[in-house]
Short mmCIF file of C-alpha atoms in Angstrom, two decimals:
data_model
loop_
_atom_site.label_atom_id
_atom_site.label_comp_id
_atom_site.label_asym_id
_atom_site.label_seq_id
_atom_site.Cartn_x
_atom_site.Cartn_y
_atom_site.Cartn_z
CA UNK A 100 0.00 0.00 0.00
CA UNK A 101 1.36 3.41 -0.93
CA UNK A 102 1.30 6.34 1.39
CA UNK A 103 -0.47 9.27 0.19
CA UNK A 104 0.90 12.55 -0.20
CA UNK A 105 0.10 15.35 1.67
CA UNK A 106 -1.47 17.01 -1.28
CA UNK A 107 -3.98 13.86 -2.08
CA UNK A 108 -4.32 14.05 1.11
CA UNK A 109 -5.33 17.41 1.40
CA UNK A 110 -7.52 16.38 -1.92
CA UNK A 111 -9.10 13.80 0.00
CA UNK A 112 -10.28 16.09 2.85
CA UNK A 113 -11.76 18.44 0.30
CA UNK A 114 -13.48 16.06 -1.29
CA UNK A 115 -14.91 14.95 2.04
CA UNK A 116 -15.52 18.75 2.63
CA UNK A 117 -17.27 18.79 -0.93
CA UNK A 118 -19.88 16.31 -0.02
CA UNK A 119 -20.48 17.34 3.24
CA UNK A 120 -21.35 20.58 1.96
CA UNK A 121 -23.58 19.14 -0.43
CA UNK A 122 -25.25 17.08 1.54
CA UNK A 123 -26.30 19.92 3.76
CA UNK A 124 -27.04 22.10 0.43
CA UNK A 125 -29.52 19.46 -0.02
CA UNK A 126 -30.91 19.43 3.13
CA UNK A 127 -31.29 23.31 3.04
CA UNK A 128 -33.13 22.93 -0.28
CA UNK A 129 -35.49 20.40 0.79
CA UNK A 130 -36.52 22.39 4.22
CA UNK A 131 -36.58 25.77 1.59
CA UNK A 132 -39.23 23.63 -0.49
CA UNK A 133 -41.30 22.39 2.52
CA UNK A 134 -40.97 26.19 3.70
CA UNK A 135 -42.73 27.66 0.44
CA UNK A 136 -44.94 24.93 0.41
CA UNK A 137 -46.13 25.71 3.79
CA UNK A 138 -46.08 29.10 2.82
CA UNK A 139 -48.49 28.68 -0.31
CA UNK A 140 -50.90 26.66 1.71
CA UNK A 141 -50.80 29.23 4.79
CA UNK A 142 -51.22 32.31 1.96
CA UNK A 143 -54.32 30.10 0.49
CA UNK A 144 -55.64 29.90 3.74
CA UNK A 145 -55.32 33.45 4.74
CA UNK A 146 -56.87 34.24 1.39
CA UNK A 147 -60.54 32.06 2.12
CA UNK A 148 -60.32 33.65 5.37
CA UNK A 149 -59.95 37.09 4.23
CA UNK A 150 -62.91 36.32 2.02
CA UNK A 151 -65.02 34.81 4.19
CA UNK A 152 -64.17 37.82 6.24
CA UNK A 153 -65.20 40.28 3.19
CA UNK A 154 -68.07 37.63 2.85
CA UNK A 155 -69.32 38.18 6.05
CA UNK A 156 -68.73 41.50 7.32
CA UNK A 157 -68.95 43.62 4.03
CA UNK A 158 -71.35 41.49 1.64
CA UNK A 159 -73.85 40.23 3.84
CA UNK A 160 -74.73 43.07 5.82
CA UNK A 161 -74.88 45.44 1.62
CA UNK A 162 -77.01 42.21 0.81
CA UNK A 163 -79.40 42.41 3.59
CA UNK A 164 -79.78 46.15 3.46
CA UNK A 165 -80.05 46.62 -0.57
CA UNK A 166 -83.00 43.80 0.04
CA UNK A 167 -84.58 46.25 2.11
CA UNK A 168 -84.14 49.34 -0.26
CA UNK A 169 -84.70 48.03 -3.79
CA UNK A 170 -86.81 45.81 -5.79
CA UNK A 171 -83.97 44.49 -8.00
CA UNK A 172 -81.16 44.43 -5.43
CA UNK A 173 -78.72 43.49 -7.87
CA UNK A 174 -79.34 45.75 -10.71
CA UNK A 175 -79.63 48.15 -8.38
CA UNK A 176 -75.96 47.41 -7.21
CA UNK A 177 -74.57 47.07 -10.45
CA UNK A 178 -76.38 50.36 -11.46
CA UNK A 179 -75.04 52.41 -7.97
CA UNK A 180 -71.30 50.69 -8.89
CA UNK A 181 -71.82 52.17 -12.43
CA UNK A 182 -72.49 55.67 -11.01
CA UNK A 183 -69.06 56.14 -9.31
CA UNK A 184 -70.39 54.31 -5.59
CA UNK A 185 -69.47 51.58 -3.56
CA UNK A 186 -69.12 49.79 -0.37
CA UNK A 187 -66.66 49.23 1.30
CA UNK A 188 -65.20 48.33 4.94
CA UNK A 189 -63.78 50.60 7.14
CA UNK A 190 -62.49 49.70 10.73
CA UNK A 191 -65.04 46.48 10.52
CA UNK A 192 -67.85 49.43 9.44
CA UNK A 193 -69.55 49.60 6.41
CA UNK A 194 -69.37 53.14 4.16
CA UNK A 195 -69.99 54.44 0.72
CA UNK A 196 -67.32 55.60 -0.96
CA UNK A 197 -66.93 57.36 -4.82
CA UNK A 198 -64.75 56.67 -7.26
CA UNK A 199 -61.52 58.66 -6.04
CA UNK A 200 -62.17 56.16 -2.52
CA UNK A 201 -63.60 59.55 -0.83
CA UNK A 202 -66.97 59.22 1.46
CA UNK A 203 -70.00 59.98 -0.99
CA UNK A 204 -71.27 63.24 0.41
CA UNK A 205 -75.22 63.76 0.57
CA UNK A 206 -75.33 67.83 0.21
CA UNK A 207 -72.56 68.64 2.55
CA UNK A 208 -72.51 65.58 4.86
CA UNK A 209 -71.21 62.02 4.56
CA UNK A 210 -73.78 59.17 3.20
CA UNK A 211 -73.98 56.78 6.18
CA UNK A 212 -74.75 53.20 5.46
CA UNK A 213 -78.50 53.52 6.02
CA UNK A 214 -81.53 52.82 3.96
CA UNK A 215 -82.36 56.15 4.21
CA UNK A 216 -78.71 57.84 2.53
CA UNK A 217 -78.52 54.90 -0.10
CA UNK A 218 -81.94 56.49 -1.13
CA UNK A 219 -81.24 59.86 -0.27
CA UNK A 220 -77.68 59.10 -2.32
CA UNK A 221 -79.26 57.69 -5.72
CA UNK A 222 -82.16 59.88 -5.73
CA UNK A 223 -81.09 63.13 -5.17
CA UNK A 224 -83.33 64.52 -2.45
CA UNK A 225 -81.19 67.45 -1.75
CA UNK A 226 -81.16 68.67 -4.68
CA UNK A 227 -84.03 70.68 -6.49
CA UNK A 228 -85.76 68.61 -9.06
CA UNK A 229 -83.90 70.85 -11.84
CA UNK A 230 -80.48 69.80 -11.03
CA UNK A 231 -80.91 66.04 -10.40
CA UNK A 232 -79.20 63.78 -12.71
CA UNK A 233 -80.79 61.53 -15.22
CA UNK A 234 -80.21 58.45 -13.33
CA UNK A 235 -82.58 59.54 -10.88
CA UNK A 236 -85.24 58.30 -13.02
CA UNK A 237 -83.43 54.58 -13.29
CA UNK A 238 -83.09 54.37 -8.99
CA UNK A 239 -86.72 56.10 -8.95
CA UNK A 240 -88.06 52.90 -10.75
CA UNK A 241 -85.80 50.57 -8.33
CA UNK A 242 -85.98 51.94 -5.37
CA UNK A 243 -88.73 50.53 -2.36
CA UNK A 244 -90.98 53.30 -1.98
CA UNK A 245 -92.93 51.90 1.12
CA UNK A 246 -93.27 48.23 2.35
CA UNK A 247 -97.02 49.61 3.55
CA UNK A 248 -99.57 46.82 2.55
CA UNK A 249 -102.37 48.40 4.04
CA UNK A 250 -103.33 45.12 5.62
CA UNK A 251 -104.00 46.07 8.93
CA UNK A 252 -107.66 46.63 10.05
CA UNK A 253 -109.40 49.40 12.09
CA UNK A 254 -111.91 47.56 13.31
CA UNK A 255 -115.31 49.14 14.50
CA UNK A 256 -114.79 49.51 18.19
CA UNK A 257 -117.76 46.86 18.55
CA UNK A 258 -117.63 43.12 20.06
CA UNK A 259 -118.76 40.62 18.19
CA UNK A 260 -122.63 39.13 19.24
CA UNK A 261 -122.00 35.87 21.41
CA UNK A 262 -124.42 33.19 19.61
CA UNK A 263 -127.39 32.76 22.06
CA UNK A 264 -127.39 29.87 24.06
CA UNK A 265 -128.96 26.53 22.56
CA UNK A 266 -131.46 25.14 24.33
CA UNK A 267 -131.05 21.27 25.25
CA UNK A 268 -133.54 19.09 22.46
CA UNK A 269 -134.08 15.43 22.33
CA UNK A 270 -135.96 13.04 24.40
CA UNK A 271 -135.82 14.11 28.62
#
């Protein structure tokens, strides 16, 4: 058997070095792909969540309340997105906003998130009849004037008759 030279070795070592080093290369790699893996899945996650939080806290709650304003809720949102409007949260409240992201002003006050503004908002009451938009006319024919159904009675003030009573028949 031949000795080895210090320079092979020195060779030898490196080599040793070499795959030591790759071996932890790999290693690094594999916990770097588990990492973005785990990543992805935890970004998916906090995507549904944010979504389900958008779900419920911005869409339910415009849902519910354009049910109560408008016969067509969702023509009616698609035509209040078309005019420069929209909903959106703000510190887990609801608000209108315009187009530039400003709050949509109702004469010189902020629209709150109320049947009453969304109406006020689309239809123009502050303004005389003159300088209303033509839109007015398309929310006019959407909008819920009055959930009155006149279905409840005044009555007459007066009892009704009790039947008289029946007198016993048949055989005694």
């Amino acid at each position: 058997m031949t000795e080895k030279t210090p320079e092979q070795q020195e060779i030898e070592t490196l080599r040793e070095h070499n795959a030591d080093l790759l071996a932890d290369l790999k290693k690094v790699r594999k916990k770097l792909a588990e990492a973005v893996e785990h990543s992805e899945a935890l970004s998916t996650e906090r995507d549904t969540a944010q979504g389900d939080l958008r779900r419920l806290m911005l869409e339910k709650p415009v849902n519910a309340m354009l049910d109560r304003v408008a016969v067509l809720p969702k023509h009616f949102r698609t035509e209040f997105e078309s005019r420069g409007y929209r909903f959106e949260l703000d510190n887990e409240n609801v608000v209108i906003r315009d187009t530039e992201g400003n709050p949509a002003m109702i004469d010189d006050r902020e629209a709150t998130f109320t049947e009453a503004d969304i109406k006020d908002l689309v239809l123009e009451g502050w303004k005389p009849e003159k300088e209303r938009s033509d839109h007015v006319e398309n929310f006019a024919k959407l909008v819920i004037g009055s959930r009155a159904s006149g279905g409840v009675g005044t009555g007459t003030g007066h009892a009704p008759k009790p039947a008289p009573e029946r007198l016993p028949t048949g055989l005694r």
